[in-house]
Amino acid sequence: MSERAVGVFDSGVGGLTVLRALRHCLPDEDLVYLGDTARVPYGTKSAPTVRRYAVEAAHFLMEQRVKLIVVACNTASAVALEYLAERFPVPVVGVIEPGARRALEVSQQGRIGVIGTEGTVRSQAYEKAIRQGRADVSISAAACPLFVPLAEEGWADHEIARIAAQEYLAPLLSQGIDTLVLGCTHYPLLKKTLQKVAGSSVKLIDSAEETAKTVATLLQRDDLRRRQPSQEPPRFFVTDIPDRFEKVGGAFLGDTLDRVTTISLD
Ligand code: DGL
């Protein structure tokens, strides 16, 4: 079991920011990544639809004989994590709880802002996770639907991204937030722009690193760490033609993407 791969999925390229952190934190592990590019975005879809997609993605990863599944998508983590954890015989790790935990560690005044997709914000999953850790915090949340296409377009540092960020963040900044959770795996690409707009006093939380640490802890706890370092580069699967994934994904992964295979989840 320990020699099996860690499986990771997202609706598209966003989860590659989590894969990047996993590679850094667990360099010996074999990694399999699925981007459901035929059905991206998940963020605008209903919870039952995202849950169905997530189950199909998890089934595919199980067929690849993974030992643990990382839901590297905030939207899917928000609405499908428990559902998956109850139905699959391997540990399932999401990105919300690690991000919420980190926000509580970092926030000094307990004034936390959360940005994410419409689905994530509607679910209030971050509010619940943060309040579980500490009840007396103030939380303001905003959906930022334009950030995903801007990141995908390679326009994270573009003037358009700055204007969008000013609009989206204004209500949160007027609440005096000291911490901003990037509650979408696409948003770490916009870090520079978001930091400029939010100001240097606001701490940005990217859950990728915390998620990788959670995975490392779980593998250790269940004695699932690889005995032999993997010699294999990560394997990538997508559900539509790979061209865009290969072109855009490099910026998310911080590396070139090869070995991308198109599959069907039907
Ligand atoms: N990666 C997704 C998330 O973290 C955003 C993209 C989408 O809407 O599918 O929520």
mmCIF file of N, CA, C and O in Angstrom, residues 115-150:
data_model
loop_
_atom_site.group_PDB
_atom_site.id
_atom_site.type_symbol
_atom_site.label_atom_id
_atom_site.label_comp_id
_atom_site.label_asym_id
_atom_site.label_seq_id
_atom_site.Cartn_x
_atom_site.Cartn_y
_atom_site.Cartn_z
ATOM 1 N N ILE A 115 -12.029 34.724 0.287
ATOM 2 C CA ILE A 115 -12.500 34.881 -1.095
ATOM 3 C C ILE A 115 -12.479 33.512 -1.756
ATOM 4 O O ILE A 115 -11.630 32.669 -1.464
ATOM 5 N N GLY A 116 -13.458 33.281 -2.635
ATOM 6 C CA GLY A 116 -13.546 31.974 -3.290
ATOM 7 C C GLY A 116 -14.554 32.012 -4.420
ATOM 8 O O GLY A 116 -15.019 33.090 -4.825
ATOM 9 N N THR A 117 -14.906 30.845 -4.914
ATOM 10 C CA THR A 117 -15.919 30.770 -5.977
ATOM 11 C C THR A 117 -17.305 30.988 -5.361
ATOM 12 O O THR A 117 -17.467 30.939 -4.137
ATOM 13 N N GLU A 118 -18.298 31.140 -6.214
ATOM 14 C CA GLU A 118 -19.672 31.307 -5.712
ATOM 15 C C GLU A 118 -20.085 30.093 -4.874
ATOM 16 O O GLU A 118 -20.707 30.230 -3.822
ATOM 17 N N GLY A 119 -19.721 28.888 -5.352
ATOM 18 C CA GLY A 119 -20.095 27.658 -4.646
ATOM 19 C C GLY A 119 -19.464 27.587 -3.268
ATOM 20 O O GLY A 119 -20.121 27.223 -2.294
ATOM 21 N N THR A 120 -18.190 27.934 -3.185
ATOM 22 C CA THR A 120 -17.488 27.879 -1.896
ATOM 23 C C THR A 120 -18.068 28.899 -0.922
ATOM 24 O O THR A 120 -18.328 28.583 0.235
ATOM 25 N N VAL A 121 -18.288 30.116 -1.402
ATOM 26 C CA VAL A 121 -18.820 31.164 -0.515
ATOM 27 C C VAL A 121 -20.237 30.800 -0.068
ATOM 28 O O VAL A 121 -20.577 30.899 1.111
ATOM 29 N N ARG A 122 -21.052 30.307 -1.012
ATOM 30 C CA ARG A 122 -22.434 29.926 -0.666
ATOM 31 C C ARG A 122 -22.456 28.825 0.407
ATOM 32 O O ARG A 122 -23.297 28.817 1.287
ATOM 33 N N SER A 123 -21.509 27.909 0.339
ATOM 34 C CA SER A 123 -21.498 26.770 1.275
ATOM 35 C C SER A 123 -21.160 27.184 2.722
ATOM 36 O O SER A 123 -21.460 26.446 3.649
ATOM 37 N N GLN A 124 -20.503 28.337 2.858
ATOM 38 C CA GLN A 124 -20.028 28.817 4.175
ATOM 39 C C GLN A 124 -19.092 27.809 4.857
ATOM 40 O O GLN A 124 -18.983 27.782 6.093
ATOM 41 N N ALA A 125 -18.434 26.993 4.047
ATOM 42 C CA ALA A 125 -17.551 25.957 4.609
ATOM 43 C C ALA A 125 -16.390 26.581 5.387
ATOM 44 O O ALA A 125 -15.985 26.049 6.425
ATOM 45 N N TYR A 126 -15.851 27.684 4.893
ATOM 46 C CA TYR A 126 -14.742 28.325 5.626
ATOM 47 C C TYR A 126 -15.219 28.888 6.963
ATOM 48 O O TYR A 126 -14.535 28.746 7.979
ATOM 49 N N GLU A 127 -16.384 29.539 6.942
ATOM 50 C CA GLU A 127 -16.917 30.097 8.194
ATOM 51 C C GLU A 127 -17.027 28.984 9.237
ATOM 52 O O GLU A 127 -16.602 29.141 10.382
ATOM 53 N N LYS A 128 -17.597 27.837 8.804
ATOM 54 C CA LYS A 128 -17.794 26.731 9.754
ATOM 55 C C LYS A 128 -16.445 26.220 10.270
ATOM 56 O O LYS A 128 -16.268 26.012 11.473
ATOM 57 N N ALA A 129 -15.490 26.036 9.353
ATOM 58 C CA ALA A 129 -14.185 25.493 9.759
ATOM 59 C C ALA A 129 -13.441 26.471 10.673
ATOM 60 O O ALA A 129 -12.820 26.073 11.656
ATOM 61 N N ILE A 130 -13.527 27.762 10.352
ATOM 62 C CA ILE A 130 -12.816 28.758 11.176
ATOM 63 C C ILE A 130 -13.462 28.841 12.558
ATOM 64 O O ILE A 130 -12.786 28.838 13.579
ATOM 65 N N ARG A 131 -14.790 28.878 12.592
ATOM 66 C CA ARG A 131 -15.481 29.008 13.887
ATOM 67 C C ARG A 131 -15.331 27.766 14.761
ATOM 68 O O ARG A 131 -15.443 27.850 15.979
ATOM 69 N N GLN A 132 -15.082 26.628 14.110
ATOM 70 C CA GLN A 132 -14.830 25.426 14.904
ATOM 71 C C GLN A 132 -13.540 25.576 15.710
ATOM 72 O O GLN A 132 -13.423 25.080 16.827
ATOM 73 N N GLY A 133 -12.576 26.293 15.115
ATOM 74 C CA GLY A 133 -11.298 26.522 15.794
ATOM 75 C C GLY A 133 -11.408 27.632 16.824
ATOM 76 O O GLY A 133 -10.765 27.588 17.872
ATOM 77 N N ARG A 134 -12.198 28.649 16.514
ATOM 78 C CA ARG A 134 -12.331 29.798 17.425
ATOM 79 C C ARG A 134 -13.648 30.508 17.111
ATOM 80 O O ARG A 134 -13.888 30.908 15.957
ATOM 81 N N ALA A 135 -14.468 30.660 18.117
ATOM 82 C CA ALA A 135 -15.826 31.168 17.873
ATOM 83 C C ALA A 135 -15.878 32.694 17.733
ATOM 84 O O ALA A 135 -16.721 33.235 17.021
ATOM 85 N N ASP A 136 -14.953 33.412 18.395
ATOM 86 C CA ASP A 136 -15.106 34.868 18.481
ATOM 87 C C ASP A 136 -14.340 35.618 17.384
ATOM 88 O O ASP A 136 -13.722 36.641 17.639
ATOM 89 N N VAL A 137 -14.400 35.108 16.151
ATOM 90 C CA VAL A 137 -13.720 35.820 15.056
ATOM 91 C C VAL A 137 -14.767 36.492 14.178
ATOM 92 O O VAL A 137 -15.902 36.038 14.103
ATOM 93 N N SER A 138 -14.347 37.566 13.507
ATOM 94 C CA SER A 138 -15.270 38.159 12.539
ATOM 95 C C SER A 138 -14.825 37.680 11.155
ATOM 96 O O SER A 138 -13.636 37.700 10.825
ATOM 97 N N ILE A 139 -15.780 37.197 10.373
ATOM 98 C CA ILE A 139 -15.446 36.640 9.055
ATOM 99 C C ILE A 139 -16.297 37.339 7.992
ATOM 100 O O ILE A 139 -17.515 37.430 8.131
ATOM 101 N N SER A 140 -15.645 37.845 6.945
ATOM 102 C CA SER A 140 -16.403 38.372 5.811
ATOM 103 C C SER A 140 -15.949 37.611 4.577
ATOM 104 O O SER A 140 -14.759 37.336 4.423
ATOM 105 N N ALA A 141 -16.900 37.275 3.721
ATOM 106 C CA ALA A 141 -16.564 36.466 2.546
ATOM 107 C C ALA A 141 -17.062 37.125 1.263
ATOM 108 O O ALA A 141 -18.073 37.828 1.272
ATOM 109 N N ALA A 142 -16.328 36.914 0.170
ATOM 110 C CA ALA A 142 -16.763 37.454 -1.126
ATOM 111 C C ALA A 142 -16.430 36.464 -2.238
ATOM 112 O O ALA A 142 -15.344 35.886 -2.259
ATOM 113 N N ALA A 143 -17.383 36.274 -3.130
ATOM 114 C CA ALA A 143 -17.133 35.450 -4.322
ATOM 115 C C ALA A 143 -16.442 36.324 -5.366
ATOM 116 O O ALA A 143 -16.809 37.488 -5.542
ATOM 117 N N CYS A 144 -15.445 35.777 -6.025
ATOM 118 C CA CYS A 144 -14.666 36.547 -7.008
ATOM 119 C C CYS A 144 -14.614 35.763 -8.334
ATOM 120 O O CYS A 144 -13.543 35.292 -8.730
ATOM 121 N N PRO A 145 -15.752 35.627 -9.002
ATOM 122 C CA PRO A 145 -15.806 34.734 -10.160
ATOM 123 C C PRO A 145 -14.855 35.095 -11.314
ATOM 124 O O PRO A 145 -14.472 34.219 -12.079
ATOM 125 N N LEU A 146 -14.444 36.356 -11.408
ATOM 126 C CA LEU A 146 -13.564 36.716 -12.533
ATOM 127 C C LEU A 146 -12.124 36.258 -12.347
ATOM 128 O O LEU A 146 -11.353 36.200 -13.303
ATOM 129 N N PHE A 147 -11.742 35.936 -11.108
ATOM 130 C CA PHE A 147 -10.336 35.594 -10.864
ATOM 131 C C PHE A 147 -9.913 34.302 -11.569
ATOM 132 O O PHE A 147 -8.770 34.177 -11.990
ATOM 133 N N VAL A 148 -10.844 33.340 -11.673
ATOM 134 C CA VAL A 148 -10.460 32.059 -12.298
ATOM 135 C C VAL A 148 -10.097 32.267 -13.779
ATOM 136 O O VAL A 148 -8.992 31.917 -14.199
ATOM 137 N N PRO A 149 -10.995 32.891 -14.580
ATOM 138 C CA PRO A 149 -10.581 33.118 -15.981
ATOM 139 C C PRO A 149 -9.361 34.022 -16.127
ATOM 140 O O PRO A 149 -8.553 33.837 -17.038
ATOM 141 N N LEU A 150 -9.195 34.982 -15.214
ATOM 142 C CA LEU A 150 -8.012 35.865 -15.307
ATOM 143 C C LEU A 150 -6.726 35.066 -15.081
ATOM 144 O O LEU A 150 -5.736 35.239 -15.806
#
